[in-house]
PDB file of C-alpha atoms in Angstrom:
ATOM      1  CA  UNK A   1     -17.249  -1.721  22.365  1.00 45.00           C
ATOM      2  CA  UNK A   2     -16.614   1.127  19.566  1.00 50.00           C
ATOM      3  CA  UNK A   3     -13.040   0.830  18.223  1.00 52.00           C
ATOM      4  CA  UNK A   4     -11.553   4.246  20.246  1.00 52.00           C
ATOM      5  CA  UNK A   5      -9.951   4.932  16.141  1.00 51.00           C
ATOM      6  CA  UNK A   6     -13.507   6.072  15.135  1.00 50.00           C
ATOM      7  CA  UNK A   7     -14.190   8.425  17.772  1.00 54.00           C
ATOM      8  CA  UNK A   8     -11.452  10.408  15.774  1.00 57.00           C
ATOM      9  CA  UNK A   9     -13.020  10.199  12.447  1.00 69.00           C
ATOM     10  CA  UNK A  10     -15.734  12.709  11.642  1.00 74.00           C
ATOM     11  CA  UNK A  11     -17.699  13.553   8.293  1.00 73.00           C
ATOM     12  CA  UNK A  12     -19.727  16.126   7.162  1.00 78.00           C
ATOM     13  CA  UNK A  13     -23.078  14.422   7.037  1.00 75.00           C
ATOM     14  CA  UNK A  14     -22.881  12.272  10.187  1.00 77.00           C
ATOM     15  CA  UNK A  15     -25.246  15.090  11.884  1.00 82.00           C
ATOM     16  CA  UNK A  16     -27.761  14.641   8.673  1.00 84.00           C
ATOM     17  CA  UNK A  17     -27.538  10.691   8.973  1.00 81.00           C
ATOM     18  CA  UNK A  18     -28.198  10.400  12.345  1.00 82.00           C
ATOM     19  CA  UNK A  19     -30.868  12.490  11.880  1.00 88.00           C
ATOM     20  CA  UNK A  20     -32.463   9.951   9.371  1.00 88.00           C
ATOM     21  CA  UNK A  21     -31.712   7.413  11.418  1.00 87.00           C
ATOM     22  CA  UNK A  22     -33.587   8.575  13.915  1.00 89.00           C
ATOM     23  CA  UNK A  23     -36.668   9.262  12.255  1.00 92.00           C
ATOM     24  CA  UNK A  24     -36.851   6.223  10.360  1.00 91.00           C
ATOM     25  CA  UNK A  25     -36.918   4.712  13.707  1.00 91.00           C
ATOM     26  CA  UNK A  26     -39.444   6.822  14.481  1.00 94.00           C
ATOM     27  CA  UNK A  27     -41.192   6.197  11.064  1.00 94.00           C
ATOM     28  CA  UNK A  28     -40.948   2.334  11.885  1.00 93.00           C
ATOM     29  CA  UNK A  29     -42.666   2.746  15.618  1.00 94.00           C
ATOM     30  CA  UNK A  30     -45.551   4.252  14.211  1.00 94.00           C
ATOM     31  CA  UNK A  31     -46.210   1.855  11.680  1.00 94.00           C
ATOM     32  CA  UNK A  32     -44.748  -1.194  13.448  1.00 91.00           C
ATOM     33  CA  UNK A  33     -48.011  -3.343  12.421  1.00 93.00           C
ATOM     34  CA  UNK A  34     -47.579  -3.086   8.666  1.00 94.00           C
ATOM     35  CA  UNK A  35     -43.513  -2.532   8.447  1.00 94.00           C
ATOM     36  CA  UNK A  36     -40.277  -4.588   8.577  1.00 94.00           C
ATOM     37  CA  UNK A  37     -36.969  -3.355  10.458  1.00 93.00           C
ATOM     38  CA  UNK A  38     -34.263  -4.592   8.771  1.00 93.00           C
ATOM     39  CA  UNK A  39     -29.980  -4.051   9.837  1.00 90.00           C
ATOM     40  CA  UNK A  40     -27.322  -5.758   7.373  1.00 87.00           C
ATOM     41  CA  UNK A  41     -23.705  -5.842   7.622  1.00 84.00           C
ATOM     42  CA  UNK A  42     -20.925  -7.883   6.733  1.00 81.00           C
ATOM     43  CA  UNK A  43     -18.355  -9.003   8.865  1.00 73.00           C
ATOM     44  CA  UNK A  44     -14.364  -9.078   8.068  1.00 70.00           C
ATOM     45  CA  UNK A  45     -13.355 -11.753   6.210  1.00 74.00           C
ATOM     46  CA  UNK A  46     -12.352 -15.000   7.854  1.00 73.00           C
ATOM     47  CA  UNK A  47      -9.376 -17.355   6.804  1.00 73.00           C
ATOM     48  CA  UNK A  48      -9.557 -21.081   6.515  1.00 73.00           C
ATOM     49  CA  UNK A  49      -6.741 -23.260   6.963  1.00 69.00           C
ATOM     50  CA  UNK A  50      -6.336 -26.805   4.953  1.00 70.00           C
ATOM     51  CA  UNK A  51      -6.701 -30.030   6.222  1.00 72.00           C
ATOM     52  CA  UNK A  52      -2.784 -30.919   7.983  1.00 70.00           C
ATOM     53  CA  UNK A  53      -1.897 -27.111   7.578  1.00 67.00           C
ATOM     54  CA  UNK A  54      -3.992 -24.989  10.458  1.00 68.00           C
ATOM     55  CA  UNK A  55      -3.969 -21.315  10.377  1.00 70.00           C
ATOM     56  CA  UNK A  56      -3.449 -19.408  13.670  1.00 65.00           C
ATOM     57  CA  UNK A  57      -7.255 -17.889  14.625  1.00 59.00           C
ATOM     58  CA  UNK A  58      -5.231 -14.620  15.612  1.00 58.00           C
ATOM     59  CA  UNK A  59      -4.287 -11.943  13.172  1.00 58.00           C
ATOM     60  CA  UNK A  60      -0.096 -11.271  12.548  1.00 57.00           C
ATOM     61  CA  UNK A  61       1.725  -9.812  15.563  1.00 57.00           C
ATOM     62  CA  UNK A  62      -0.868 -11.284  18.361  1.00 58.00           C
ATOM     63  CA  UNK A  63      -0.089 -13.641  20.665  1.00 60.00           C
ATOM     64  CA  UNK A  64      -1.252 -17.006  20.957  1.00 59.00           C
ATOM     65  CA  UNK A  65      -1.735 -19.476  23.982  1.00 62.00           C
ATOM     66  CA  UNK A  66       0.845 -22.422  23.627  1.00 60.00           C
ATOM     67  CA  UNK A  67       1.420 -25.259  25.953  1.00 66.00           C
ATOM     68  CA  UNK A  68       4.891 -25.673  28.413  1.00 72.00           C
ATOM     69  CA  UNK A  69       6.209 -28.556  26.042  1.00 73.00           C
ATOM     70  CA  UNK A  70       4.862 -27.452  22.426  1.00 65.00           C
ATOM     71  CA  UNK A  71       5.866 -25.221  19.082  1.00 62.00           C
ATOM     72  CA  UNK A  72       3.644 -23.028  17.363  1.00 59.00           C
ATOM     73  CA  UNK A  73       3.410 -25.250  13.837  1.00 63.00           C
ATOM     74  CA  UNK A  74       0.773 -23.541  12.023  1.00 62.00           C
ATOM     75  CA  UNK A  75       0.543 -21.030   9.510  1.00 62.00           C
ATOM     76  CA  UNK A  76      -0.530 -17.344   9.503  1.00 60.00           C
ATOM     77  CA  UNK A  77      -3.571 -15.370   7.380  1.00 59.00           C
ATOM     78  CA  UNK A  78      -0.770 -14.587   4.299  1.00 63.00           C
ATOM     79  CA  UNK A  79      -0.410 -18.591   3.908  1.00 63.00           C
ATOM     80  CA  UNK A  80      -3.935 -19.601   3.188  1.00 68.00           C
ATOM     81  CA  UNK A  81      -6.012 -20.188  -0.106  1.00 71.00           C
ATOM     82  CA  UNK A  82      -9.911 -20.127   1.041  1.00 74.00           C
ATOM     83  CA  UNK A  83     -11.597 -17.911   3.069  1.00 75.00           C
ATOM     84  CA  UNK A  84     -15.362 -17.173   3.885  1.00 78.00           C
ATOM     85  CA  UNK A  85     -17.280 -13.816   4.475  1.00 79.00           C
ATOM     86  CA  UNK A  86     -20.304 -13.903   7.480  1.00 81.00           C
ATOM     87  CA  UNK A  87     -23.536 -12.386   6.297  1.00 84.00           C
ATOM     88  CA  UNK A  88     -26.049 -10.716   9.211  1.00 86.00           C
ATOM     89  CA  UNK A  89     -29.391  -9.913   8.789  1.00 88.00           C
ATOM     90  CA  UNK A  90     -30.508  -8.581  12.054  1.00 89.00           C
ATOM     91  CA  UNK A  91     -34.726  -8.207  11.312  1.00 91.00           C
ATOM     92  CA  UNK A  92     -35.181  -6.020  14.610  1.00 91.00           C
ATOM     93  CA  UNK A  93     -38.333  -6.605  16.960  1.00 92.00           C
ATOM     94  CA  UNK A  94     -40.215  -3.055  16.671  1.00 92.00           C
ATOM     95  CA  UNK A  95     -40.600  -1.288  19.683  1.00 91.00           C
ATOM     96  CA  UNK A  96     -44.157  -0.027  21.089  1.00 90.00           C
ATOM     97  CA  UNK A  97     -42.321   3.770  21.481  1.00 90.00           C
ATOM     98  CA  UNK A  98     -39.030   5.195  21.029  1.00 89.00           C
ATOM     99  CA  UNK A  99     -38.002   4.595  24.528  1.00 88.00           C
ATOM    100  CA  UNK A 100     -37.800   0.759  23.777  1.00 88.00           C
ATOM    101  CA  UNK A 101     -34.560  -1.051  22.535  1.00 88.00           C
ATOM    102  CA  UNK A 102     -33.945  -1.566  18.541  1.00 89.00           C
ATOM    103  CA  UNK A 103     -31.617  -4.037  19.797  1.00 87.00           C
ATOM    104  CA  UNK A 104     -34.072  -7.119  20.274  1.00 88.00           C
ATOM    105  CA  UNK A 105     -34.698  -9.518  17.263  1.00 88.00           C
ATOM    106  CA  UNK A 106     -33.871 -12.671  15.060  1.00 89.00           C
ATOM    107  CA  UNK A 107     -30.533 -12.411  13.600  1.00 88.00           C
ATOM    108  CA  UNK A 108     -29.839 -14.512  10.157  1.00 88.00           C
ATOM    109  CA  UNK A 109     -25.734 -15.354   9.333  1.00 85.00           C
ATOM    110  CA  UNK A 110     -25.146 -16.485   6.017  1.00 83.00           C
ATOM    111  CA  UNK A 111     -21.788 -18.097   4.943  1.00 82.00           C
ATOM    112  CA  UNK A 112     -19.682 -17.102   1.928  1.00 82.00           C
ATOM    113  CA  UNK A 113     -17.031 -19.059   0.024  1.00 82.00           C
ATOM    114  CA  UNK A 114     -15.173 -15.775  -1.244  1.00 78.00           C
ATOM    115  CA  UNK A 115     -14.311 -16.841  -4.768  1.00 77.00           C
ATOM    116  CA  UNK A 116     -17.245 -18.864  -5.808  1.00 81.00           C
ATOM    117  CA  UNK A 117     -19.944 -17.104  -3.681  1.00 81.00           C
ATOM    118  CA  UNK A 118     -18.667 -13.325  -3.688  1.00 81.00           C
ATOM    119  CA  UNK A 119     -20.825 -10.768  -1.922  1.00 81.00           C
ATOM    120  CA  UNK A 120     -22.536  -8.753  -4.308  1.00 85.00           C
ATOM    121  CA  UNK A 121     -26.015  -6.187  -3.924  1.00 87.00           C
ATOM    122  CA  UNK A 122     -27.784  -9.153  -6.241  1.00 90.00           C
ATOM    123  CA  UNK A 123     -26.439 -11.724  -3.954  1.00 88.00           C
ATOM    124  CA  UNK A 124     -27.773 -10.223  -0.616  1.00 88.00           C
ATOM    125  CA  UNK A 125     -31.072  -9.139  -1.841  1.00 90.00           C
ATOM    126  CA  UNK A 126     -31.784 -12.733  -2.336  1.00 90.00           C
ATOM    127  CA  UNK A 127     -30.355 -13.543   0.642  1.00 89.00           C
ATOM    128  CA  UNK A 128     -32.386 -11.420   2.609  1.00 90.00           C
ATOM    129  CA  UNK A 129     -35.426 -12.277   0.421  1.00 92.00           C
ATOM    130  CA  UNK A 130     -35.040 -15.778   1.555  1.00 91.00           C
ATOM    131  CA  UNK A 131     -35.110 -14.796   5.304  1.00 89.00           C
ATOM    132  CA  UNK A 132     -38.006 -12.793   5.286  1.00 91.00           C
ATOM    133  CA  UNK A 133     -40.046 -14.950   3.329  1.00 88.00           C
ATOM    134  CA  UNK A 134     -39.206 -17.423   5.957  1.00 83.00           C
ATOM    135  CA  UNK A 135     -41.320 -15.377   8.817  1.00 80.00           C
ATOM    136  CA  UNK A 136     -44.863 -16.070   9.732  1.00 78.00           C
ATOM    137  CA  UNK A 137     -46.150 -12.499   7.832  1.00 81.00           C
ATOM    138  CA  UNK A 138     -44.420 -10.592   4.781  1.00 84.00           C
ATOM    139  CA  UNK A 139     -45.317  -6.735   5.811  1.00 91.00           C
ATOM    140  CA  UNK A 140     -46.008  -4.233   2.602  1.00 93.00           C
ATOM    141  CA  UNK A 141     -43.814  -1.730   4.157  1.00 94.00           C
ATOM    142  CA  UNK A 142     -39.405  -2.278   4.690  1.00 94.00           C
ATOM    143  CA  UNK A 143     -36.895  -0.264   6.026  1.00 93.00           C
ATOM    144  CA  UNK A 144     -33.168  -1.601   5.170  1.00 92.00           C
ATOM    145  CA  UNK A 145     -30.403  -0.045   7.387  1.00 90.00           C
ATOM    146  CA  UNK A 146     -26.863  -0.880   6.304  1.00 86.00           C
ATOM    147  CA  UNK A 147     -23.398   0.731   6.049  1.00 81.00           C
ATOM    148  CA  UNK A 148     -22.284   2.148   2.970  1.00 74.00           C
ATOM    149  CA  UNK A 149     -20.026  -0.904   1.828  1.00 76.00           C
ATOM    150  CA  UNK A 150     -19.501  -1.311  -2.059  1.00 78.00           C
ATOM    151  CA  UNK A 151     -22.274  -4.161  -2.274  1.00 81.00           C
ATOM    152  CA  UNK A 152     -25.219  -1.479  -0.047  1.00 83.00           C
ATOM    153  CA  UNK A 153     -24.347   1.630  -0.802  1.00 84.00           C
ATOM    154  CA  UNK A 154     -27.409   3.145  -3.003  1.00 85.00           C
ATOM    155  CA  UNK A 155     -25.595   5.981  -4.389  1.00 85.00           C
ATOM    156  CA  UNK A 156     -24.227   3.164  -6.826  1.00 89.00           C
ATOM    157  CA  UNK A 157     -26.300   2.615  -9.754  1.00 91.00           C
ATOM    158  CA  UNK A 158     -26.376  -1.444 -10.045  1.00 90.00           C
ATOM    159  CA  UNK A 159     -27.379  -1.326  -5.865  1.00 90.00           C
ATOM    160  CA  UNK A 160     -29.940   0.894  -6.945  1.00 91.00           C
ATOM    161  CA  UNK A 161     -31.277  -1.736 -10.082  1.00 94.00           C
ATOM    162  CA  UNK A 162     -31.199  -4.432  -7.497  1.00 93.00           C
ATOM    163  CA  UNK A 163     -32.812  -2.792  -5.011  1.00 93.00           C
ATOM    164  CA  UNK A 164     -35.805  -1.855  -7.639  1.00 94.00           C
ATOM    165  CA  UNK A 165     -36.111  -5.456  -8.692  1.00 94.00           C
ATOM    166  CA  UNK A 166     -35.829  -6.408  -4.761  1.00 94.00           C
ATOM    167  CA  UNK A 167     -38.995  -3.948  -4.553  1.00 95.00           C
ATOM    168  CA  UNK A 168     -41.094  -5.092  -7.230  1.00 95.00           C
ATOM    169  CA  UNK A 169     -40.176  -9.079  -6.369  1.00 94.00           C
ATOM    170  CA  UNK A 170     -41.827  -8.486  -3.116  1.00 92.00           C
ATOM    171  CA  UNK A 171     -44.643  -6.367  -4.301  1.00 92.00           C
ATOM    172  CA  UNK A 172     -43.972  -3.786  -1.311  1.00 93.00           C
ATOM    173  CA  UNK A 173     -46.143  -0.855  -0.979  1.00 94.00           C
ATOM    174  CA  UNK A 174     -42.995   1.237   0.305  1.00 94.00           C
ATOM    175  CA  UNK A 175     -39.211   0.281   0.888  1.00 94.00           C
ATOM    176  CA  UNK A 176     -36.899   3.032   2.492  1.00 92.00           C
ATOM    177  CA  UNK A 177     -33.003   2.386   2.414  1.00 91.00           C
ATOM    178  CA  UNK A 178     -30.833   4.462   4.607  1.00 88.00           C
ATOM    179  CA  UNK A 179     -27.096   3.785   4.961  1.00 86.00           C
ATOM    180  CA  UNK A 180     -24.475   5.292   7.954  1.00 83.00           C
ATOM    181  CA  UNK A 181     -22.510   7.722   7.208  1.00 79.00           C
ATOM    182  CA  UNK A 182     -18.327   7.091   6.193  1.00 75.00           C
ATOM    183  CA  UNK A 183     -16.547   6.528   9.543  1.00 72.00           C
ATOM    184  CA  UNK A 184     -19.656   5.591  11.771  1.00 73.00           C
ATOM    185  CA  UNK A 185     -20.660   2.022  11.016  1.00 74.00           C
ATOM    186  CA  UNK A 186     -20.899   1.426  14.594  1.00 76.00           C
ATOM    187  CA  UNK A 187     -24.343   3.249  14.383  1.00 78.00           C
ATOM    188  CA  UNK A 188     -25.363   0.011  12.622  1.00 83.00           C
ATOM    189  CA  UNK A 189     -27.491  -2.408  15.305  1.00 83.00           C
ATOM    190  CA  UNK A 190     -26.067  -5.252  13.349  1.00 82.00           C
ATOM    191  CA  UNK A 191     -22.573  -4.036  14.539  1.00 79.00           C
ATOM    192  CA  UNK A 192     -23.606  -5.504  18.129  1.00 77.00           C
ATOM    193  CA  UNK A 193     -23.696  -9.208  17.021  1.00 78.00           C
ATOM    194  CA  UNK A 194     -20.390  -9.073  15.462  1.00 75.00           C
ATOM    195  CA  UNK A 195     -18.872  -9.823  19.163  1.00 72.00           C
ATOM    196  CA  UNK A 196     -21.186 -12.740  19.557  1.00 74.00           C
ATOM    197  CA  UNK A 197     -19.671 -13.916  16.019  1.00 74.00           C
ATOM    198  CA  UNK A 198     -15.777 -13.148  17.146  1.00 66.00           C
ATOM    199  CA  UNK A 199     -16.710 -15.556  20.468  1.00 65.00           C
ATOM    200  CA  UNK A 200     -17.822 -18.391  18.244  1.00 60.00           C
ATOM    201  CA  UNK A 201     -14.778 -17.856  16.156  1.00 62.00           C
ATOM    202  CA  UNK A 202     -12.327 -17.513  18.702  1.00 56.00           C
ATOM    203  CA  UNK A 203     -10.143 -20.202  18.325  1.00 51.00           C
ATOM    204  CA  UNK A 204     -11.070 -22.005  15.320  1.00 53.00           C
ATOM    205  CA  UNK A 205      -8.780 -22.129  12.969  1.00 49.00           C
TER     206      UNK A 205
END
């Protein structure tokens, strides 16, 4: 389900990315023997509690479930010192035309301690190295779809270096990046696992 706050938000290019969008799809149908379909997104940070000093799994001002007979004796998300950031690489099964579903594939999560292990272009170009060197064939040809976070967005020069090095570590023959436009990250097919991720997290704390 799309947040109903970004149906309000509208940018100039979101006509102009979409269009991309869609023929990169396109792009990746006709060469779907020799080219790799890759969505990557990060989802919102989560907050770990300490051992004897839980942390409420809800954010401040929503209500919990509490038994007849107990007090809610745990601390909220200002109150805790470690946290961890989930990493998706969705690498999407091709379809055989346009009219099949970019939804279907193997999706890779990758967990973050925030202050040792912070997300960085560097840092998920190797992690999305690793996972693709881990399927049975490494295709010459890669197309990267991603929002246009601080650690994807290829307007910024060091994304760009690491994306180059990314290239020429593979030894691709071609590697298109395309990124959504401000506002409409919910374009991103990695968006759709993020409620399968919120289900496994519900509750722990």
């Amino acid at each position: 389900m799309v947040s109903a706050r970004q149906f309000r938000k509208d940018h100039i290019d979101a006509y102009y990315a979409s269009a991309i969008f869609k023929y990169k799809k396109e792009f990746a149908v006709k060469f779907r023997d020799v080219c790799t379909f890759v969505c990557q997104d990060d989802k919102h940070t989560v907050k770990i509690g300490e051992p004897g000093f839980p942390v409420a799994a809800v954010e401040r001002g929503r209500k919990v479930l509490v038994g007849l007979n107990q007090s809610m004796q745990v601390g909220d998300h200002d109150f805790t010192k470690f946290s961890l950031s989930l990493s998706v690489s969705f690498v999407v099964d091709i379809p055989q035309d346009m009219e099949g579903s970019f939804y279907d594939g193997q999706v890779y999560v990758g967990l973050k301690e925030n202050v040792f292990e912070p997300s960085s272009a560097m840092r998920h170009a190797c992690e999305l190295n690793e996972v693709l060197s881990a399927e049975p064939d490494n295709k010459p040809v890669e197309c990267h779809y991603h929002d246009g976070g601080p650690d994807h967005n290829i307007r910024y020069p060091r994304t760009q270096i690491v994306q180059l090095a990314y290239f020429l570590h593979r030894d691709l023959d071609q590697l298109i990046l395309v990124q959504t436009p401000p506002h409409h990250s919910w374009k991103n097919p990695a968006e759709r696992v993020m409620s399968n991720l919120n289900l496994g997290l519900q509750g722990v704390q």
